[in-house]
Coordinates of C-alpha atoms in Angstrom, one line a residue:
Chain A
M286 CA 46.8 -32.4 69.7
V287 CA 44.2 -31.3 67.2
R288 CA 46.7 -30.6 64.6
Q289 CA 48.2 -34.0 65.3
R290 CA 44.9 -35.6 64.8
M291 CA 44.4 -33.9 61.5
L292 CA 47.8 -35.0 60.3
T293 CA 47.3 -38.4 61.4
L294 CA 44.1 -38.7 59.7
I295 CA 45.5 -37.4 56.3
C296 CA 48.6 -39.8 56.5
F297 CA 46.2 -42.7 57.2
I298 CA 43.5 -42.0 54.7
V299 CA 45.0 -40.3 51.7
P300 CA 47.5 -42.9 50.3
T301 CA 45.0 -45.6 50.3
L302 CA 42.2 -43.3 49.0
L303 CA 44.4 -42.2 46.1
F304 CA 45.4 -45.8 45.3
Y305 CA 41.6 -46.8 45.4
I306 CA 40.5 -44.0 43.3
Y307 CA 43.1 -44.5 40.7
F308 CA 43.2 -48.4 40.5
F309 CA 39.5 -49.2 41.4
L310 CA 36.9 -46.3 41.1
N311 CA 38.5 -44.9 37.9
P312 CA 38.2 -48.4 36.2
V313 CA 34.6 -48.5 37.2
I314 CA 33.8 -45.1 35.5
D315 CA 35.9 -45.9 32.6
T316 CA 34.0 -49.0 31.9
F317 CA 31.0 -47.0 31.8
Y318 CA 32.5 -44.1 29.7
N319 CA 34.0 -46.4 27.1
S320 CA 30.9 -48.3 26.7
L321 CA 29.4 -45.2 24.8
F322 CA 32.1 -45.4 22.1
D323 CA 33.1 -47.6 19.4
W324 CA 36.7 -48.4 19.8
D325 CA 39.3 -51.0 18.6
G326 CA 41.9 -50.2 21.0
I327 CA 44.0 -48.3 18.8
S328 CA 42.1 -45.9 16.4
P329 CA 40.5 -42.8 17.9
K330 CA 37.3 -43.6 19.9
V331 CA 34.0 -42.8 18.0
F332 CA 31.2 -41.5 20.3
L333 CA 28.2 -43.5 19.7
F334 CA 26.1 -42.6 23.0
V335 CA 23.8 -45.6 23.7
D336 CA 24.2 -47.4 20.2
N337 CA 26.2 -50.1 21.8
Y338 CA 23.4 -50.8 24.3
I339 CA 20.7 -50.7 21.5
E340 CA 22.8 -53.3 19.7
L341 CA 23.2 -55.2 22.7
F342 CA 19.5 -55.4 23.4
T343 CA 18.9 -56.8 19.8
D344 CA 21.9 -59.2 19.9
P345 CA 20.5 -62.8 19.9
I346 CA 24.0 -64.2 21.1
F347 CA 23.8 -61.8 24.2
Y348 CA 20.3 -63.1 24.9
K349 CA 21.8 -66.7 24.5
S350 CA 24.5 -66.0 26.9
L351 CA 22.3 -64.2 29.5
L352 CA 20.1 -67.3 29.3
N353 CA 22.8 -69.5 29.9
T354 CA 23.9 -67.3 32.9
F355 CA 20.5 -67.5 34.4
Y356 CA 20.8 -71.3 33.8
W357 CA 23.6 -71.2 36.3
V358 CA 21.5 -69.1 38.6
F359 CA 18.9 -71.8 38.3
L360 CA 21.5 -74.6 39.1
V361 CA 22.7 -72.7 42.1
L362 CA 19.1 -72.7 43.3
V363 CA 17.9 -76.2 42.7
V364 CA 21.4 -78.1 42.8
Q365 CA 24.0 -76.2 44.7
I366 CA 22.0 -74.7 47.7
P367 CA 19.9 -77.9 48.3
I368 CA 23.1 -80.0 48.4
G369 CA 24.9 -77.4 50.3
F370 CA 22.0 -77.6 52.7
F371 CA 21.7 -81.3 53.3
L372 CA 25.6 -81.6 53.7
A373 CA 25.4 -78.8 56.2
Y374 CA 22.4 -80.2 58.1
F375 CA 23.8 -83.8 58.3
I376 CA 27.2 -82.3 59.6
Y377 CA 25.2 -80.3 62.1
Q378 CA 23.6 -83.4 63.2
R379 CA 27.1 -84.6 64.0
V380 CA 27.0 -87.7 61.8
K381 CA 29.9 -90.1 62.2
G382 CA 33.2 -88.5 60.8
Y383 CA 31.6 -85.1 60.4
K384 CA 34.7 -83.2 60.9
F385 CA 36.6 -85.1 58.3
L386 CA 33.7 -84.9 56.0
R387 CA 33.6 -81.1 56.4
T388 CA 37.1 -80.9 55.5
V389 CA 36.8 -82.8 52.2
Y390 CA 33.7 -81.0 51.3
F391 CA 35.4 -77.6 51.4
I392 CA 38.5 -78.7 49.4
P393 CA 37.1 -77.8 45.9
V394 CA 36.4 -74.2 47.3
I395 CA 40.0 -73.6 47.9
T396 CA 41.0 -75.1 44.5
S397 CA 41.8 -72.9 41.6
S398 CA 39.1 -72.8 38.8
V399 CA 41.9 -73.8 36.4
A400 CA 42.7 -77.0 38.3
V401 CA 39.1 -77.6 38.7
S402 CA 38.4 -77.2 35.0
L403 CA 41.5 -79.4 34.0
A404 CA 40.2 -82.2 36.4
F405 CA 36.8 -81.8 34.8
S406 CA 38.3 -82.0 31.3
F407 CA 39.7 -85.4 32.3
I408 CA 36.2 -86.5 33.4
Y409 CA 34.7 -85.6 30.0
E410 CA 37.5 -86.7 27.8
A411 CA 36.1 -88.8 25.1
Q412 CA 38.6 -91.7 25.1
F413 CA 39.9 -92.3 28.6
G414 CA 37.5 -90.0 30.6
I415 CA 36.1 -91.3 33.7
L416 CA 32.5 -90.8 32.4
N417 CA 33.0 -92.6 29.2
S418 CA 35.2 -95.4 30.7
F419 CA 32.6 -96.1 33.3
L420 CA 29.8 -96.2 30.9
K421 CA 31.7 -98.7 28.8
L422 CA 32.5 -100.5 32.0
I423 CA 28.8 -101.1 32.8
G424 CA 28.1 -101.8 29.1
L425 CA 26.4 -98.6 28.3
D426 CA 28.7 -97.8 25.3
N427 CA 25.8 -96.2 23.2
L428 CA 25.7 -93.5 25.8
T429 CA 29.4 -92.4 25.6
T430 CA 29.9 -89.1 23.9
A431 CA 32.2 -86.1 23.6
W432 CA 30.5 -84.4 26.5
L433 CA 31.8 -80.9 25.9
Q434 CA 31.4 -81.0 22.1
D435 CA 28.0 -82.6 21.9
S436 CA 25.2 -79.8 21.7
L437 CA 22.9 -81.9 24.0
T438 CA 25.3 -82.3 26.9
A439 CA 28.0 -79.2 26.4
M440 CA 26.1 -76.8 28.6
T441 CA 25.3 -79.0 31.6
A442 CA 28.9 -80.5 31.3
V443 CA 30.5 -77.1 31.5
S444 CA 28.1 -76.0 34.3
L445 CA 29.0 -78.9 36.6
P446 CA 32.6 -77.7 37.7
F447 CA 30.9 -74.3 38.6
V448 CA 28.2 -76.0 40.7
W449 CA 30.6 -78.4 42.3
N450 CA 33.2 -75.7 43.2
Y451 CA 30.9 -73.8 45.4
I452 CA 28.9 -76.4 47.1
G453 CA 31.3 -76.5 49.9
L454 CA 31.1 -72.7 50.5
M455 CA 27.2 -72.7 50.5
M456 CA 27.6 -75.7 53.0
V457 CA 29.8 -73.7 55.5
I458 CA 27.5 -70.7 55.2
L459 CA 24.4 -72.6 55.8
Y460 CA 26.2 -74.7 58.6
S461 CA 27.0 -71.4 60.5
G462 CA 23.2 -70.5 59.9
L463 CA 22.3 -73.7 61.7
Q464 CA 24.4 -73.2 64.5
S465 CA 22.3 -70.1 65.3
V466 CA 18.8 -71.9 65.1
P467 CA 17.7 -71.7 68.8
N468 CA 18.0 -75.3 70.2
E469 CA 14.4 -74.7 72.2
L470 CA 12.8 -74.4 68.8
I471 CA 13.9 -77.8 67.5
E472 CA 13.2 -79.4 70.8
A473 CA 9.8 -78.0 70.8
A474 CA 9.0 -79.3 67.5
E475 CA 10.5 -82.7 68.5
M476 CA 8.1 -82.6 71.5
D477 CA 5.1 -82.2 69.1
G478 CA 6.4 -85.2 67.3
V479 CA 7.3 -84.0 63.9
N480 CA 9.2 -86.2 61.7
A481 CA 12.4 -85.5 59.9
L482 CA 11.1 -83.9 56.9
Q483 CA 8.5 -81.7 58.8
K484 CA 11.3 -80.5 61.0
I485 CA 13.3 -79.4 58.1
V486 CA 10.4 -77.8 56.3
Y487 CA 8.7 -76.0 59.1
V488 CA 11.5 -75.3 61.6
I489 CA 14.7 -75.3 60.0
L490 CA 14.2 -73.7 56.8
P491 CA 12.2 -70.7 58.1
S492 CA 14.8 -69.9 60.6
L493 CA 17.6 -70.1 57.8
R494 CA 15.5 -67.7 55.7
N495 CA 18.2 -64.8 55.8
V496 CA 21.1 -67.2 55.3
L497 CA 19.4 -68.8 52.4
V498 CA 19.0 -65.3 50.8
I499 CA 22.7 -64.7 51.3
C500 CA 23.4 -67.8 49.5
L501 CA 21.2 -66.9 46.6
V502 CA 22.9 -63.4 46.3
L503 CA 26.2 -64.9 46.4
G504 CA 25.2 -67.6 43.8
I505 CA 23.9 -64.9 41.4
S506 CA 27.0 -62.8 41.7
Y507 CA 29.3 -65.9 41.3
A508 CA 27.1 -67.1 38.1
F509 CA 27.9 -63.6 36.6
K510 CA 31.6 -63.6 37.8
Q511 CA 33.2 -66.9 37.3
F512 CA 33.2 -67.6 33.7
D513 CA 36.6 -69.3 34.1
Y514 CA 35.3 -72.7 33.6
V515 CA 33.7 -71.8 30.1
L516 CA 36.7 -70.0 29.0
L517 CA 38.9 -73.0 29.7
L518 CA 36.7 -75.9 28.8
T519 CA 34.6 -74.8 25.8
N520 CA 35.4 -71.2 25.1
G521 CA 31.7 -70.7 24.6
G522 CA 31.5 -73.3 21.8
P523 CA 30.2 -75.2 20.0
V524 CA 28.9 -72.1 18.1
H525 CA 28.0 -70.0 21.2
L526 CA 25.9 -72.9 22.6
T527 CA 27.8 -72.5 26.1
E528 CA 28.5 -68.8 25.9
V529 CA 27.8 -67.2 29.2
T530 CA 27.7 -63.3 29.6
G531 CA 31.3 -63.2 31.2
T532 CA 32.9 -65.0 28.1
Y533 CA 30.9 -63.1 25.7
M534 CA 32.2 -59.8 27.3
Y535 CA 35.8 -61.2 27.2
K536 CA 35.7 -62.2 23.7
Q537 CA 34.2 -59.0 22.4
G538 CA 37.5 -57.1 23.4
F539 CA 40.1 -59.5 23.4
S540 CA 39.1 -61.6 20.3
E541 CA 37.0 -59.1 18.3
T542 CA 38.7 -56.1 19.3
R543 CA 35.3 -54.2 20.1
Y544 CA 36.2 -52.8 23.4
G545 CA 33.2 -50.4 23.5
Y546 CA 30.8 -53.3 23.0
G547 CA 32.6 -55.4 25.5
N548 CA 32.4 -52.6 28.1
A549 CA 28.6 -52.3 27.3
I550 CA 28.2 -56.0 28.1
A551 CA 30.3 -55.3 31.4
I552 CA 28.0 -52.4 32.5
T553 CA 25.0 -54.5 31.8
M554 CA 26.4 -57.4 34.0
M555 CA 27.0 -55.0 36.6
F556 CA 23.7 -53.5 36.4
I557 CA 22.0 -57.0 36.7
V558 CA 23.9 -58.0 39.5
I559 CA 23.4 -55.0 41.5
V560 CA 19.6 -54.7 40.7
F561 CA 19.3 -58.4 41.7
T562 CA 21.2 -57.8 45.1
M563 CA 19.1 -54.8 45.8
V564 CA 15.8 -56.4 45.0
I565 CA 16.7 -59.6 47.2
N566 CA 18.0 -57.5 49.9
R567 CA 14.7 -55.4 49.9
M568 CA 12.8 -58.8 50.3
L569 CA 14.7 -59.5 53.4
Q570 CA 13.3 -58.3 56.5
P571 CA 15.5 -55.9 58.3
K572 CA 14.7 -57.5 61.6
D573 CA 17.7 -59.6 62.2
I574 CA 20.6 -58.9 60.2
Chain B
M250 CA 5.0 -93.0 62.3
G251 CA 7.7 -90.5 62.9
K252 CA 10.0 -93.6 63.6
V253 CA 9.4 -95.4 60.4
F254 CA 10.2 -92.3 58.5
S255 CA 13.5 -91.8 60.3
N256 CA 14.5 -95.5 59.6
F257 CA 13.8 -95.0 56.0
V258 CA 15.8 -91.5 56.0
S259 CA 18.7 -92.8 57.7
P260 CA 20.1 -95.1 54.9
L261 CA 19.5 -92.2 52.5
K262 CA 21.3 -89.9 54.5
Y263 CA 24.5 -92.1 54.7
L264 CA 24.1 -92.7 51.0
F265 CA 24.1 -89.0 50.4
I266 CA 27.0 -87.7 52.6
W267 CA 29.2 -90.8 51.7
G268 CA 28.2 -90.4 48.0
Y269 CA 29.0 -86.8 47.8
F270 CA 32.2 -87.6 49.7
S271 CA 33.3 -90.2 47.1
L272 CA 32.7 -87.8 44.2
T273 CA 34.7 -85.1 45.6
F274 CA 37.5 -87.2 47.2
G275 CA 37.4 -89.7 44.4
L276 CA 38.2 -87.1 41.7
F277 CA 40.9 -85.7 43.7
I278 CA 42.6 -89.3 44.1
W279 CA 41.9 -90.1 40.6
V280 CA 43.8 -87.2 39.4
L281 CA 46.5 -88.0 41.9
I282 CA 46.7 -91.5 40.6
T283 CA 46.6 -90.4 37.0
S284 CA 49.7 -88.1 37.7
F285 CA 51.9 -91.1 38.2
K286 CA 51.0 -92.9 35.2
S287 CA 52.4 -92.8 31.7
N288 CA 49.9 -92.1 28.8
R289 CA 49.9 -95.7 27.9
E290 CA 48.6 -96.8 31.2
I291 CA 46.0 -94.1 31.3
F292 CA 44.6 -95.3 28.1
S293 CA 44.6 -98.9 28.9
N294 CA 43.5 -98.9 32.4
P295 CA 41.9 -95.6 33.3
F296 CA 40.8 -96.6 36.7
G297 CA 43.6 -98.8 37.9
L298 CA 46.6 -98.0 40.1
P299 CA 49.9 -97.3 38.3
E300 CA 52.3 -100.1 37.6
S301 CA 54.9 -98.0 39.6
F302 CA 54.8 -94.7 41.3
N303 CA 56.7 -92.9 38.6
I304 CA 57.5 -89.5 39.3
D305 CA 58.7 -88.5 35.9
N306 CA 55.6 -86.5 35.4
Y307 CA 56.4 -84.2 38.3
I308 CA 60.0 -83.8 37.5
F309 CA 59.2 -83.0 33.9
A310 CA 56.4 -80.4 35.1
L311 CA 58.5 -78.8 37.7
F312 CA 61.7 -78.4 35.8
D313 CA 61.2 -78.9 31.9
V314 CA 57.9 -77.0 31.8
N315 CA 59.1 -74.7 34.6
M316 CA 56.4 -74.9 37.2
V317 CA 58.9 -73.9 39.7
M318 CA 59.1 -70.5 38.2
Y319 CA 55.2 -70.4 38.1
L320 CA 55.0 -71.3 41.6
L321 CA 57.5 -68.8 42.7
N322 CA 55.7 -66.0 40.7
S323 CA 52.4 -67.1 42.4
L324 CA 54.0 -67.0 45.8
I325 CA 55.5 -63.4 45.2
V326 CA 52.3 -62.2 43.9
A327 CA 50.0 -63.7 46.6
V328 CA 52.4 -62.6 49.6
A329 CA 52.9 -59.2 48.2
T330 CA 49.2 -58.6 47.5
V331 CA 48.3 -59.5 51.1
L332 CA 51.2 -57.3 52.4
L333 CA 49.9 -54.3 50.4
C334 CA 46.3 -54.9 51.4
F335 CA 47.6 -55.0 55.0
V336 CA 49.4 -51.7 54.7
L337 CA 46.7 -49.9 52.6
G338 CA 43.8 -51.5 54.3
S339 CA 44.8 -51.3 58.0
T340 CA 45.7 -47.6 58.0
V341 CA 42.6 -46.4 56.3
S342 CA 40.3 -48.7 58.4
Y343 CA 42.0 -47.3 61.5
A344 CA 41.2 -43.9 60.5
L345 CA 37.5 -44.9 59.5
S346 CA 36.8 -46.9 62.4
R347 CA 38.4 -44.9 65.3
F348 CA 37.9 -41.2 64.3
E349 CA 34.7 -39.2 63.8
F350 CA 35.1 -36.6 61.1
K351 CA 33.3 -35.1 58.2
G352 CA 32.8 -37.5 55.4
N353 CA 33.7 -40.4 57.2
T354 CA 30.5 -42.2 56.1
F355 CA 31.0 -41.2 52.6
L356 CA 34.5 -42.5 52.4
Y357 CA 33.3 -45.9 53.9
L358 CA 30.5 -46.1 51.5
L359 CA 33.1 -45.4 48.6
F360 CA 35.1 -48.5 49.6
I361 CA 32.0 -50.6 50.1
I362 CA 30.6 -49.9 46.8
G363 CA 33.5 -52.0 45.5
L364 CA 31.8 -55.2 47.1
T365 CA 28.8 -54.9 44.9
I366 CA 30.6 -54.7 41.6
P367 CA 31.3 -58.1 39.6
L368 CA 35.2 -57.5 39.5
Q369 CA 35.7 -59.6 36.2
S370 CA 33.7 -56.8 34.5
L371 CA 36.6 -54.3 35.1
I372 CA 39.1 -56.4 32.7
Y373 CA 39.1 -53.7 30.0
P374 CA 40.0 -50.6 31.9
M375 CA 42.4 -52.6 34.2
F376 CA 44.2 -53.8 31.0
F377 CA 44.4 -50.3 29.3
K378 CA 45.5 -48.7 32.6
M379 CA 48.3 -51.2 33.1
H380 CA 49.2 -50.8 29.4
T381 CA 49.5 -47.0 29.7
L382 CA 51.5 -47.4 32.9
G383 CA 53.8 -50.0 31.3
L384 CA 53.1 -52.6 34.0
R385 CA 51.3 -54.8 31.8
D386 CA 53.0 -58.2 31.7
T387 CA 54.8 -57.4 34.9
I388 CA 54.7 -59.1 38.3
F389 CA 54.4 -55.6 39.8
G390 CA 51.5 -54.7 37.6
I391 CA 49.4 -57.9 38.6
I392 CA 50.0 -57.2 42.4
I393 CA 48.7 -53.7 42.0
V394 CA 45.5 -54.9 40.3
Y395 CA 45.1 -57.8 42.7
T396 CA 45.4 -55.2 45.6
A397 CA 43.0 -52.9 44.0
L398 CA 40.5 -55.6 43.5
N399 CA 40.8 -57.0 47.3
L400 CA 40.8 -53.6 49.0
P401 CA 37.0 -53.1 49.2
K402 CA 36.9 -56.7 51.1
T403 CA 40.0 -55.8 53.3
V404 CA 38.5 -52.4 54.4
F405 CA 35.1 -53.9 55.0
L406 CA 36.3 -56.7 57.4
L407 CA 38.8 -54.6 59.1
V408 CA 36.6 -51.6 59.8
G409 CA 33.9 -54.0 61.1
F410 CA 36.4 -55.5 63.5
M411 CA 38.2 -52.4 64.6
K412 CA 34.8 -50.8 65.5
G413 CA 34.6 -53.3 68.1
I414 CA 37.9 -52.7 69.9
P415 CA 37.1 -50.9 73.2
K416 CA 38.0 -47.2 73.1
E417 CA 39.3 -47.1 76.6
M418 CA 42.3 -48.9 75.5
E419 CA 43.4 -46.3 73.2
E420 CA 42.7 -43.5 75.5
A421 CA 44.8 -45.0 78.3
A422 CA 47.5 -45.3 75.7
I423 CA 47.2 -41.7 74.8
I424 CA 47.2 -40.4 78.4
D425 CA 50.4 -42.5 78.9
G426 CA 51.8 -40.2 76.1
C427 CA 51.5 -42.4 73.0
N428 CA 50.8 -40.5 69.7
Y429 CA 48.3 -41.8 67.2
W430 CA 51.0 -43.9 65.3
N431 CA 51.9 -45.6 68.5
V432 CA 48.3 -46.5 69.4
F433 CA 47.9 -47.7 65.8
S434 CA 51.0 -50.0 65.8
K435 CA 51.3 -51.0 69.4
V436 CA 47.4 -51.3 70.4
V437 CA 45.1 -51.6 67.4
I438 CA 47.1 -53.8 65.0
P439 CA 48.1 -56.3 67.7
M440 CA 44.4 -56.4 68.7
S441 CA 43.4 -56.9 65.1
K442 CA 45.4 -60.1 64.6
P443 CA 42.5 -62.4 64.2
V444 CA 40.9 -60.3 61.4
L445 CA 44.1 -59.7 59.7
A446 CA 44.6 -63.4 59.6
T447 CA 41.2 -63.8 58.0
V448 CA 41.9 -61.1 55.5
G449 CA 45.3 -62.5 54.8
I450 CA 44.0 -65.9 54.1
L451 CA 41.2 -64.7 51.9
V452 CA 43.3 -62.4 49.9
F453 CA 46.1 -65.0 49.5
I454 CA 43.8 -67.6 48.2
A455 CA 42.0 -65.3 46.0
A456 CA 45.5 -64.1 44.5
W457 CA 46.8 -67.6 44.3
N458 CA 43.8 -68.9 42.4
E459 CA 42.9 -65.9 40.1
Y460 CA 42.7 -66.6 36.4
I461 CA 40.8 -64.1 34.5
F462 CA 43.0 -60.9 35.2
A463 CA 46.1 -63.0 34.9
T464 CA 45.1 -64.0 31.5
V465 CA 44.5 -60.5 30.4
L466 CA 47.4 -58.8 31.8
I467 CA 50.2 -61.5 31.5
S468 CA 51.6 -62.6 28.3
S469 CA 55.1 -63.7 28.6
D470 CA 56.2 -67.0 30.1
V471 CA 58.5 -65.7 32.8
T472 CA 55.7 -63.6 34.4
K473 CA 53.1 -66.2 34.6
T474 CA 51.3 -67.2 37.6
L475 CA 50.5 -70.8 38.4
P476 CA 46.9 -70.8 37.2
L477 CA 48.1 -69.3 33.9
G478 CA 51.1 -71.5 33.6
L479 CA 48.8 -74.6 34.3
A480 CA 46.3 -73.5 31.6
S481 CA 48.9 -72.8 28.9
F482 CA 50.7 -75.9 29.9
Q483 CA 47.5 -77.9 29.1
S484 CA 47.3 -76.3 25.6
S485 CA 51.0 -76.9 24.9
H486 CA 51.0 -80.6 26.1
L487 CA 47.5 -81.4 24.9
S488 CA 47.3 -85.2 25.2
E489 CA 49.9 -85.7 27.9
Y490 CA 47.4 -86.3 30.6
G491 CA 49.8 -87.7 33.2
L492 CA 51.8 -84.5 32.9
I493 CA 48.7 -82.3 33.3
A494 CA 47.5 -84.2 36.2
A495 CA 50.9 -83.6 37.8
G496 CA 50.6 -80.0 37.2
V497 CA 47.2 -79.8 38.8
I498 CA 48.5 -81.9 41.9
I499 CA 51.3 -79.4 42.2
S500 CA 49.3 -76.3 41.8
I501 CA 46.8 -77.7 44.7
I502 CA 49.3 -78.9 47.2
P503 CA 50.4 -75.3 48.6
V504 CA 46.8 -74.4 49.3
L505 CA 46.0 -77.8 50.5
I506 CA 48.9 -77.6 53.1
A507 CA 47.8 -74.1 54.3
Y508 CA 44.2 -75.3 54.4
I509 CA 45.2 -78.5 56.7
L510 CA 47.1 -76.2 59.0
F511 CA 44.7 -73.2 59.4
Q512 CA 41.5 -75.2 58.5
E513 CA 39.1 -73.6 60.9
Q514 CA 40.4 -70.0 60.1
I515 CA 40.1 -70.6 56.4
I516 CA 36.7 -72.1 56.7
K517 CA 35.5 -69.2 58.9
G518 CA 37.1 -66.5 56.8
M519 CA 35.8 -67.8 53.6
A520 CA 32.5 -68.0 54.9
S521 CA 32.4 -64.6 56.5
G522 CA 34.4 -63.0 53.6
A523 CA 31.6 -64.4 51.4
V524 CA 28.8 -63.5 53.4
K525 CA 29.9 -60.1 54.1
G526 CA 31.7 -59.6 50.7

């Protein structure tokens, strides 16, 4: 029996473990290792030690891309989570047609980033796009512009699909959080005669604290991960105006053939996301999660 | 006072929920309507209904631009990734959740570390690994990569669930003379169906929609998955908006059907996968 147990364990663990080490952990280590080299993908690697990182910390375009990525985090915080919260809250209150509404609100989440990007490229299209056509319709012709090329609007325009894509996800996470808010708490508050706004601020939001933190962590990691929209809509242009860390990393290797530098950006991104996640989790009280 | 406030809030509330609804649904409907239009109609009347429901765009997209092939590739990739995640994930999760042995926690943590890493930052080593193995630009290669990327999530969800299965069931089976393989295949797997469904859905949608790794790993037309096909299709038919809209609709429909059929499971699965992943 003991031998059989041993054998079972080996058969069940080893194949997956080898697969995982070779195809997942090894790439993680490779990313770090290669970030210490200068490499064009063909010639021998030149060991630089931390020079890539030193260059990175003095690279204005990298800072620009980091700033843009944090702009996404900011949008998650002030647009995505609030909209997601209110949608969840009204669905939780069983507004008429709430099931249907929830179904529709969630559709963007299951839609591919490519489809979403293409749909938004239609919105922004200069000649027939919804936005410009609508502005012309209501007589505001002077406001029409090429949204993705105009330096004033490009960054916001390219951020909207990202924000819109995950509002539905934030909604369902917050909705499941709302369902675990004790009813007595809400009833007690209603007995005390609080109004709708006070109820949200003093009763609902504090009980959702942990779920809100989860949404924030999720939003931060998505802001660093989901650069598909930028790659597809503006490719970081005009002149790096809409560059995010992801696109900048991507282009270092695949258009500039500077793989070492690209990997250094990748490691920096990993580092930022992991530090943020840890700090935010630390802020979370361990009491009920 | 409270009443007055509520009366003021109520219309705002409906404006908000239906306003957001119209934005989301309206965009979808608008793309749908556009997909039936010719370019001339799109430019002359961007908001109106098409003169006739012309399916030329769809026929052209499916057969001339070969979206049928992209659809098939995506289907193969997504299904194979799900199956491979099931096989690799369920075996190791069974061992990690049902056996006590030295290094158990360490192994578990090794898999969980993967959850904290922004996967897109692994594009370079994945690219070179696949290149070295001769698997770049192959369907098989992309399946391997997607499986590796989805494994941490799979193991995390499966171990979490399997830990909750009562041990007595297994012990009874062992006493009845079942070996561990039988316990695994006849007791643990059938009982894990709900979580396998969740994992399957999450992995399927992730593989179906993935773009960044696909664009890095795939270059030839015959291996392209749907998102990649759609993106390249846009650059080759730059101003044929009706056609692109048809492509968008074609790419959404399979996931939309799955979503309508398994709505509750998908919503719960995505929420739990996101929260825990």
